[in-house]
CSV table of C-alpha atoms in Angstrom, one decimal:
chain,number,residue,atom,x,y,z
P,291,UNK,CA,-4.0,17.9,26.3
P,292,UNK,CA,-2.7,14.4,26.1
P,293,UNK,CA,-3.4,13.7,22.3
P,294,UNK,CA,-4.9,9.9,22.0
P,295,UNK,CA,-3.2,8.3,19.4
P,296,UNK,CA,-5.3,4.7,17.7
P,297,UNK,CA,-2.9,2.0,16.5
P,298,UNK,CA,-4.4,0.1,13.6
P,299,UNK,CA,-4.1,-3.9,14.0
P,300,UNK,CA,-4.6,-6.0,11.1
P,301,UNK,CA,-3.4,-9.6,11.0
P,302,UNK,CA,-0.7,-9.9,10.8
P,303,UNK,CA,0.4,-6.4,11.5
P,304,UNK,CA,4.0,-6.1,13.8
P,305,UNK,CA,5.0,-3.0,14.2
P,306,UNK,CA,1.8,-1.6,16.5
P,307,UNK,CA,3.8,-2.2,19.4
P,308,UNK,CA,6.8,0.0,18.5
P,309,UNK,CA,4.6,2.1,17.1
P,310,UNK,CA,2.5,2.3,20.4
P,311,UNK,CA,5.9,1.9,22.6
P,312,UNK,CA,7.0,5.4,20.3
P,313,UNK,CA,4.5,7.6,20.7
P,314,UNK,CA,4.6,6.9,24.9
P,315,UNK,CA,8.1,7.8,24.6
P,316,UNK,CA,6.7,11.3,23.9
P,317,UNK,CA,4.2,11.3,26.2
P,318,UNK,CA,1.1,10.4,24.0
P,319,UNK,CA,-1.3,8.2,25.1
P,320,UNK,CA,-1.9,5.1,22.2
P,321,UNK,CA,-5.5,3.0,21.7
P,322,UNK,CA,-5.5,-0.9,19.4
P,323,UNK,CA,-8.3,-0.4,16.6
P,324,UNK,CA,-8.7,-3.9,15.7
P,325,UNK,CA,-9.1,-3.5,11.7
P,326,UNK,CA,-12.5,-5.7,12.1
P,327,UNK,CA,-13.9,-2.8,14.2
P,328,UNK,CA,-15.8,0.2,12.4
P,329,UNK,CA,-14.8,2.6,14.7
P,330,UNK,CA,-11.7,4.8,15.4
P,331,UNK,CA,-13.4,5.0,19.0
P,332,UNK,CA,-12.6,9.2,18.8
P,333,UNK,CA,-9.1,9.2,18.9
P,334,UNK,CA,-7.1,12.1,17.6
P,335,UNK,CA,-4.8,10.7,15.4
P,336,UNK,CA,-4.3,7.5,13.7
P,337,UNK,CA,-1.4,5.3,12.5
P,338,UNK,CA,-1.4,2.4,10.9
P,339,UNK,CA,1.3,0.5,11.6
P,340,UNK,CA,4.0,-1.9,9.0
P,341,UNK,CA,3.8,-5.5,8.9
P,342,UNK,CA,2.3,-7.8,6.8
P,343,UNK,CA,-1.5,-7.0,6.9
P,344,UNK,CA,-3.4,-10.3,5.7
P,345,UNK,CA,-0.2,-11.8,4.6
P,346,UNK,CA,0.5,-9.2,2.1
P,347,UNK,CA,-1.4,-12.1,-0.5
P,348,UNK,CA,-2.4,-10.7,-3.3
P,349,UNK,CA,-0.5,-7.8,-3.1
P,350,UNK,CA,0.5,-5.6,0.3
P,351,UNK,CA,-2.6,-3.6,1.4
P,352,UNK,CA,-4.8,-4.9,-1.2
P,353,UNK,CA,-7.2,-7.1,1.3
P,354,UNK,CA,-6.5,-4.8,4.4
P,355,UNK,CA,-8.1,-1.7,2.5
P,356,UNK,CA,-11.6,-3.6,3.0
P,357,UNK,CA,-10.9,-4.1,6.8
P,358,UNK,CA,-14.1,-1.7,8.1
P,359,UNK,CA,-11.6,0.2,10.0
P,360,UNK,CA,-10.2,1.7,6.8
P,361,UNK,CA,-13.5,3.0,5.8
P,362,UNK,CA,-13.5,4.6,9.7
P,363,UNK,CA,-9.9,6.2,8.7
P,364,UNK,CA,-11.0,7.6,5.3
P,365,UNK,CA,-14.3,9.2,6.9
P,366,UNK,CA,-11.5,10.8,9.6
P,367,UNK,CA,-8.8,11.3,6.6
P,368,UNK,CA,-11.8,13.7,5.1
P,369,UNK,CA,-12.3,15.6,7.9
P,370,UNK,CA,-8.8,16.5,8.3
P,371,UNK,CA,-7.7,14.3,11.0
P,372,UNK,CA,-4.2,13.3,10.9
P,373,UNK,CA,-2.9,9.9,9.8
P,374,UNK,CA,0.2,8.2,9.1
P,375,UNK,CA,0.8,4.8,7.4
P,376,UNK,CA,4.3,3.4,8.0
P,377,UNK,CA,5.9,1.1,5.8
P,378,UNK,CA,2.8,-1.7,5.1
P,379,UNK,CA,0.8,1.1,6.1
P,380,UNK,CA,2.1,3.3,3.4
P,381,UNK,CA,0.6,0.6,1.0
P,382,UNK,CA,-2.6,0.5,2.9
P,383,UNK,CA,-3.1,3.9,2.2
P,384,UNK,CA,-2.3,3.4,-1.1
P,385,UNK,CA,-4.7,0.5,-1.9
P,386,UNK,CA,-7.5,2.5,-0.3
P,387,UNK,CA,-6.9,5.6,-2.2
P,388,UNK,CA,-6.2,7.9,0.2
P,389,UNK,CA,-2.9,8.3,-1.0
P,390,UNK,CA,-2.0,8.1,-4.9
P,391,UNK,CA,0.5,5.8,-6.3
P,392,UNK,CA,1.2,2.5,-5.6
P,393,UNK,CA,4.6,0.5,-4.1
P,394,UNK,CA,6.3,-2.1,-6.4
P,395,UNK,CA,9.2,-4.8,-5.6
P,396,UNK,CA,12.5,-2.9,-4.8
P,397,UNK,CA,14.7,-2.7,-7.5
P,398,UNK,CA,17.2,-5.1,-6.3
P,399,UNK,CA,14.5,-7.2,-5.6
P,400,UNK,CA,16.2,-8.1,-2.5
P,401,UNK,CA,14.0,-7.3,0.9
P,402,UNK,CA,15.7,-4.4,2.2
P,403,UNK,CA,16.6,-3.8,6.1
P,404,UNK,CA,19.3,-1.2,7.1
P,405,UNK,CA,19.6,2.3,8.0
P,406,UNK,CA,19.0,4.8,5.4
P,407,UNK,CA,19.1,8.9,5.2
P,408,UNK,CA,16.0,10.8,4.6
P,409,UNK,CA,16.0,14.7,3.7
P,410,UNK,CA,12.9,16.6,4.7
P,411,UNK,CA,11.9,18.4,1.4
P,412,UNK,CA,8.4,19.8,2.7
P,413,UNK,CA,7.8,20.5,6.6
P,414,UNK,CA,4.1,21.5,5.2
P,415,UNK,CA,2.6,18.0,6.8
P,416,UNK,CA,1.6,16.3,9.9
P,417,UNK,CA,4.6,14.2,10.0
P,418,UNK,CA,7.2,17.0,9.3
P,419,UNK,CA,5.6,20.3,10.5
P,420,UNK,CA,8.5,20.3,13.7
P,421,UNK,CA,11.3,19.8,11.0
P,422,UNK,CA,13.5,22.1,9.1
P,423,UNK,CA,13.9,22.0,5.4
P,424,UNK,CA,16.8,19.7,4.0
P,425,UNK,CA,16.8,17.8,7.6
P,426,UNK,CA,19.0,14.7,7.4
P,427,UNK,CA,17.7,12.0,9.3
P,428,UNK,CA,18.8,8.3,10.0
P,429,UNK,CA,16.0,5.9,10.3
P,430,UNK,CA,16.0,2.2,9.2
P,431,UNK,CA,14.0,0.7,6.4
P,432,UNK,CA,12.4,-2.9,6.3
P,433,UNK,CA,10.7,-3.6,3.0
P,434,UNK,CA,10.7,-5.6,-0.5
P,435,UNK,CA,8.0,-3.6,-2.0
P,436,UNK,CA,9.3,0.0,-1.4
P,437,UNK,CA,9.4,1.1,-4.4
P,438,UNK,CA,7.5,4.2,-5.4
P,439,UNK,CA,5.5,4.6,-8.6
P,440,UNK,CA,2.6,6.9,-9.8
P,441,UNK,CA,1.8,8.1,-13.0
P,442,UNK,CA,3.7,11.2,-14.4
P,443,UNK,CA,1.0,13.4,-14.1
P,444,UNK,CA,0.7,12.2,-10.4
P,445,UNK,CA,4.2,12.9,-9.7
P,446,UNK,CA,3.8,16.3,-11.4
P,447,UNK,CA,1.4,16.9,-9.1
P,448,UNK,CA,3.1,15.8,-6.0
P,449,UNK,CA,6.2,17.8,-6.9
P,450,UNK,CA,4.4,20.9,-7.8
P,451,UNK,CA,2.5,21.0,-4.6
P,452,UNK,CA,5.4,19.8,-2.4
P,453,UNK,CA,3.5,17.1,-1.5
P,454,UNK,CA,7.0,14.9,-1.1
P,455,UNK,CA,7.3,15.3,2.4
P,456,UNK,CA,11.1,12.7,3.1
P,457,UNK,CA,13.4,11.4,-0.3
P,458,UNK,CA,15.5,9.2,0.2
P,459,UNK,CA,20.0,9.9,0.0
P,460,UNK,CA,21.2,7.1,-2.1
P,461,UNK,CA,18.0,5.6,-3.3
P,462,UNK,CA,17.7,2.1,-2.1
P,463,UNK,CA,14.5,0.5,-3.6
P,464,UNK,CA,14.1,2.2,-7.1
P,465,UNK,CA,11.4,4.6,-5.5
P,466,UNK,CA,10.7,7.2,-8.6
P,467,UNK,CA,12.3,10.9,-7.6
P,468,UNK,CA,13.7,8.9,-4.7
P,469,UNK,CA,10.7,9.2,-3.1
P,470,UNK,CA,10.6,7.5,0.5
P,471,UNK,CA,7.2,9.6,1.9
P,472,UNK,CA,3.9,11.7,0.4
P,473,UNK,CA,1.2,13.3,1.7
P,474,UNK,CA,-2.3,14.1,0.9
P,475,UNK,CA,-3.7,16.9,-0.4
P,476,UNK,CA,-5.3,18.4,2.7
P,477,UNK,CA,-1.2,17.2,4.0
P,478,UNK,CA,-3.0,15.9,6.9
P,479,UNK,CA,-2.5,12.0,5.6
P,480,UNK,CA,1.1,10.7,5.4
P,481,UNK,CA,2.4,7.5,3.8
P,482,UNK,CA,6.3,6.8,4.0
P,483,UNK,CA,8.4,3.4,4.1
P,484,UNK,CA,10.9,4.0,6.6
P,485,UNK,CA,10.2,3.4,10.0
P,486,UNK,CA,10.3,6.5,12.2
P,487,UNK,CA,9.2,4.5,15.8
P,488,UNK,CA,12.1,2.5,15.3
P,489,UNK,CA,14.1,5.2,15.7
P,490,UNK,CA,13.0,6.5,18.8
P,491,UNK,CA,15.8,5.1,21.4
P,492,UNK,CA,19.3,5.2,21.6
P,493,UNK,CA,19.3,1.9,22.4
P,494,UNK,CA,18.2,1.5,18.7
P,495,UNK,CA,21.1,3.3,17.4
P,496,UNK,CA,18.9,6.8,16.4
P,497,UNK,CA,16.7,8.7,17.6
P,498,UNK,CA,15.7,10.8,14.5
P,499,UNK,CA,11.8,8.9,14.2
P,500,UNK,CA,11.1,11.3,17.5
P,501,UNK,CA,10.8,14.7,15.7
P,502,UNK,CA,8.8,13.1,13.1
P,503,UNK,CA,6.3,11.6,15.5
P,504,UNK,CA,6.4,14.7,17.6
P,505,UNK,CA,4.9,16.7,14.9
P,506,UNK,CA,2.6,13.5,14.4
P,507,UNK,CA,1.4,14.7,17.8
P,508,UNK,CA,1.5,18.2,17.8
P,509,UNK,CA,-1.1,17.4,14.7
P,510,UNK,CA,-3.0,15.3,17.0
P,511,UNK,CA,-3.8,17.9,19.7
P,512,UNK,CA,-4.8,20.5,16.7
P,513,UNK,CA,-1.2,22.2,17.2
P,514,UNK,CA,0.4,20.7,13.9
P,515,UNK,CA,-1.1,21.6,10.6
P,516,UNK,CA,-2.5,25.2,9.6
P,517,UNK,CA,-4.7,23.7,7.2
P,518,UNK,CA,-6.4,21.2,10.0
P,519,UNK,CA,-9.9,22.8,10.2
P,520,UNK,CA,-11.0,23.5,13.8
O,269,UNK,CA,-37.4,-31.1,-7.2
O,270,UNK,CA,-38.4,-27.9,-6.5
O,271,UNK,CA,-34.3,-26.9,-6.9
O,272,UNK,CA,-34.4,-28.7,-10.7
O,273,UNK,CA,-37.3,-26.4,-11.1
O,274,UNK,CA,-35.5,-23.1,-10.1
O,275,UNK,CA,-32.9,-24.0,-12.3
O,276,UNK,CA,-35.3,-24.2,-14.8
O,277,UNK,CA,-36.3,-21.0,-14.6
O,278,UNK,CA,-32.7,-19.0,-13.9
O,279,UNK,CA,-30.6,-21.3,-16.4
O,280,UNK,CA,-27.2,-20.2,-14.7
O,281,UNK,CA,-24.1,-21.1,-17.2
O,282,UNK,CA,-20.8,-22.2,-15.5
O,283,UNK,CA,-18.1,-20.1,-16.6
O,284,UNK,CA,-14.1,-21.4,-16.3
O,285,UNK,CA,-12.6,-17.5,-15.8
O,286,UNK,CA,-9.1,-16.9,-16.5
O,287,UNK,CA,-7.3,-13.8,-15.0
O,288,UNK,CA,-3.8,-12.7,-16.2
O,289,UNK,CA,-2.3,-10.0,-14.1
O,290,UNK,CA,0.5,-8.2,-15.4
O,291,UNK,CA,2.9,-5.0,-14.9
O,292,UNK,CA,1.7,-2.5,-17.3
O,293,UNK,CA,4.2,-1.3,-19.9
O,294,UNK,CA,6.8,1.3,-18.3
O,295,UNK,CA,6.6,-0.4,-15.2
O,296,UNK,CA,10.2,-1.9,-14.2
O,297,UNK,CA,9.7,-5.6,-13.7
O,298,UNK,CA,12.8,-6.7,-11.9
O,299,UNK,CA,12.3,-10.3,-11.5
O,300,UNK,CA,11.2,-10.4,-15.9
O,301,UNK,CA,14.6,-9.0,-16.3
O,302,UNK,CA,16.3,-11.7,-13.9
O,303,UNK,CA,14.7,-14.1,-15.4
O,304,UNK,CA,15.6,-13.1,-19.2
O,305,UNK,CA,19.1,-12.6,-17.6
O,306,UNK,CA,19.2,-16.1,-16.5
O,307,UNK,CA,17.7,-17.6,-19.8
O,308,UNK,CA,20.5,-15.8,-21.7
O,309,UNK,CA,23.1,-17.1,-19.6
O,310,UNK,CA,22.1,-20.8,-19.7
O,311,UNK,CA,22.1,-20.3,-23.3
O,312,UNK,CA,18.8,-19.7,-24.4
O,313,UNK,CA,19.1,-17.1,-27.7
O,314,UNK,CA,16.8,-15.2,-28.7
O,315,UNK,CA,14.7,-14.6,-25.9
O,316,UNK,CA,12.8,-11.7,-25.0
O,317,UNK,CA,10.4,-9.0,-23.3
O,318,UNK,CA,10.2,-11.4,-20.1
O,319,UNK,CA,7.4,-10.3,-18.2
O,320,UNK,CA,6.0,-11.5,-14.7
O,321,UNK,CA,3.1,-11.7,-13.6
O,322,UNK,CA,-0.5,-13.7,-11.9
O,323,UNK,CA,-2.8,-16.1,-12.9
O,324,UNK,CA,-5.9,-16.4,-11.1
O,325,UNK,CA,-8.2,-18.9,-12.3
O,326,UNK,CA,-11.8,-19.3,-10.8
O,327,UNK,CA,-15.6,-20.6,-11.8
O,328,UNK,CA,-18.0,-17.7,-12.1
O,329,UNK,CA,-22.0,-18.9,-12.4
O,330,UNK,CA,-23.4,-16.3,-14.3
O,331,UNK,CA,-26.3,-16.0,-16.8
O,332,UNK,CA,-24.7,-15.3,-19.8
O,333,UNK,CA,-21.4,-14.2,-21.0
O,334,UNK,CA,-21.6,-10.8,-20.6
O,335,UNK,CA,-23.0,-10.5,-17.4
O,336,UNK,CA,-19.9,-12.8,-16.4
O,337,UNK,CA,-18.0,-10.3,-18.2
O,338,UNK,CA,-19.7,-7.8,-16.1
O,339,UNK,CA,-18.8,-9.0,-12.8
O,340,UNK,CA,-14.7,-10.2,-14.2
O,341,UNK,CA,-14.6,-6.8,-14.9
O,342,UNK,CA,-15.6,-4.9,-11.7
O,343,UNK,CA,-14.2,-7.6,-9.3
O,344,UNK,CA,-10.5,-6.8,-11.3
O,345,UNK,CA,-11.3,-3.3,-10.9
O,346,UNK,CA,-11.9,-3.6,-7.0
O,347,UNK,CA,-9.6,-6.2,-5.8
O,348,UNK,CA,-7.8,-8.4,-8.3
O,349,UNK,CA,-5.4,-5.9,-10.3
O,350,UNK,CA,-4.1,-2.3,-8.8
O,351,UNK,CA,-4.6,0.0,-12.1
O,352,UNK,CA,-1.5,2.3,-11.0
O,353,UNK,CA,1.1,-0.8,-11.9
O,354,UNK,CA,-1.1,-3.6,-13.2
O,355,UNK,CA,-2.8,-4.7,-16.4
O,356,UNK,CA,-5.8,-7.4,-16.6
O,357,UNK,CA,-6.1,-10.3,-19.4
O,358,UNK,CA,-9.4,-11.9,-19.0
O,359,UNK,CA,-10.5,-14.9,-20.3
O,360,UNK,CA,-13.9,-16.5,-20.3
O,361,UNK,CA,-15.3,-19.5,-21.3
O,362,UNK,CA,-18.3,-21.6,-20.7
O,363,UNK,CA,-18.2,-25.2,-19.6
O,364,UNK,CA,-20.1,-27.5,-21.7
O,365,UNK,CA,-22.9,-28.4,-20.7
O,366,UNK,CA,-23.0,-31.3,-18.2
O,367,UNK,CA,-24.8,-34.7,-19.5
O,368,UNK,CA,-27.8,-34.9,-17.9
């Protein structure tokens, strides 16, 4: 089956596109939810996508989490159903809970936008599932707040269950334990900064996003995760 | 007027509400240290701990100072502060009241 993939659109959201342009490049099929809709319209999968959702004001993700989509995604995110939040959509997920921790102003406090390498440390998730352990992969980063921070019983947590799915090599941002992705409990939700759709074409200098969104979409037909129910 | 009399019975107190929104300790605050590093290097001794943060400032009608307290409290909660990296200072205080 073709897995149907829902692209969240906030305001001021600009990475739907590559997100949507991504997952036809690996012969998914990719739906707009318009973040003022309360409805995920039955789509397998959902991502929600970086940019600048509300303008960031406030702080990023902080108005978006209210968007009724999100309260669509967190009734899916229960059930199991697979979702990723890239870059601004790793501090969606944040905000709204359905991931812990939260993403402060890069180190440097300079906003970040290059090429970085990731190292799979767990291929337990929807995002990694077609990777191998200790995978190096190229894919850029676009960020100022990108770096990680929980509290250090959270991080205990995360490490003990290998919930850190992608660390960073030479950490950019200041993320804690070089931390550039996490997933949920139930693994089946995703947050990570770098941008794996922009790494999906040659033409964009790597193509290492693709195994990353292929397992995105092996979830999404109910091929991905063993602890997916159904 | 029937409003004048509504007010007379819900006497609603105009609050001035002051909300300081800050990294919690442990947090790194890059742009605190930047700033102290610039301070020291225009020649400013002595200075310290530099912190950044928000200030929101809004009116809140309320009935009486706790229940504004009430409602400061949950709206930081819920929107205004992100308890993983931020701390709340709140401050409330009433308007005088206006000269009739």
């Amino acid at each position: 089956m073709t897995p149907l993939i829902g692209v969240v659109v906030f305001p001021g959201s600009n990475c739907d596109r590559d997100a949507m342009e991504g997952v036809r490049a690996l012969g998914g099929e990719s739906t707009v939810l318009w973040h003022a809709d309360a409805t995920i319209k039955g789509v397998d999968a959902v991502i929600v996508p970086g940019g600048f959702a509300h303008g960031d004001y406030l702080r990023p993700g902080a108005i978006a989490r209210f968007s009724p989509v999100m309260s669509a995604i967190a009734d899916f995110a229960a059930e199991g159903g697979p979702v990723v939040g890239i870059c601004n959509g790793f501090q969606v997920l944040t905000e709204a809970g359905l991931l812990p921790g939260a993403l402060q102003k890069n180190r440097g406090l300079k906003f970040l936008c290059r090429t970085v390498t990731l190292r799979v440390d767990s291929t337990d998730s929807v995002l990694t599932s077609a990777l191998d352990n200790g995978a190096l992969l190229r894919i850029p980063i676009n960020h100022f707040e990108g770096n990680y921070t929980c509290a250090p019983e959270t991080l205990a947590a995360l490490r003990a269950d290998e919930r850190v799915v992608v660390r960073y090599v030479g950490n950019p941002n200041g993320s804690m334990d070089d931390i550039a992705g996490i997933c949920s409990e139930g693994r089946n939700v995703v947050g990570l900064m770098p941008h794996p759709e922009r790494a999906c074409d040659p033409l964009l200098g790597s193509t290492d996003g693709m195994p990353l969104l292929q397992s995105f979409l092996a979830a999404a037909s109910g091929a991905g995760v063993s602890s997916r129910p159904g | 007027m029937g409003g004048a009399c509504e007010r007379a019975r819900l006497p609603v107190v105009t609050f001035d509400v002051l909300v300081e929104v800050r990294l919690r300790p442990g947090i790194a605050d890059p742009q605190g240290a930047t700033i102290e590093r610039s301070l020291t290097a225009l020649g400013f001794v002595g200075v310290r701990d530099v912190r950044v943060g928000k200030a929101i400032r809004f009116t809140l009608d309320a009935p009486d100072e706790a229940s504004a307290r009430d409602q400061v409290t949950e709206l930081c909660r819920r929107l205004l502060a992100n308890p993983v990296m931020e701390d709340v200072d709140v401050t409330v205080a009433a308007r005088s009241p206006a000269t009739p």
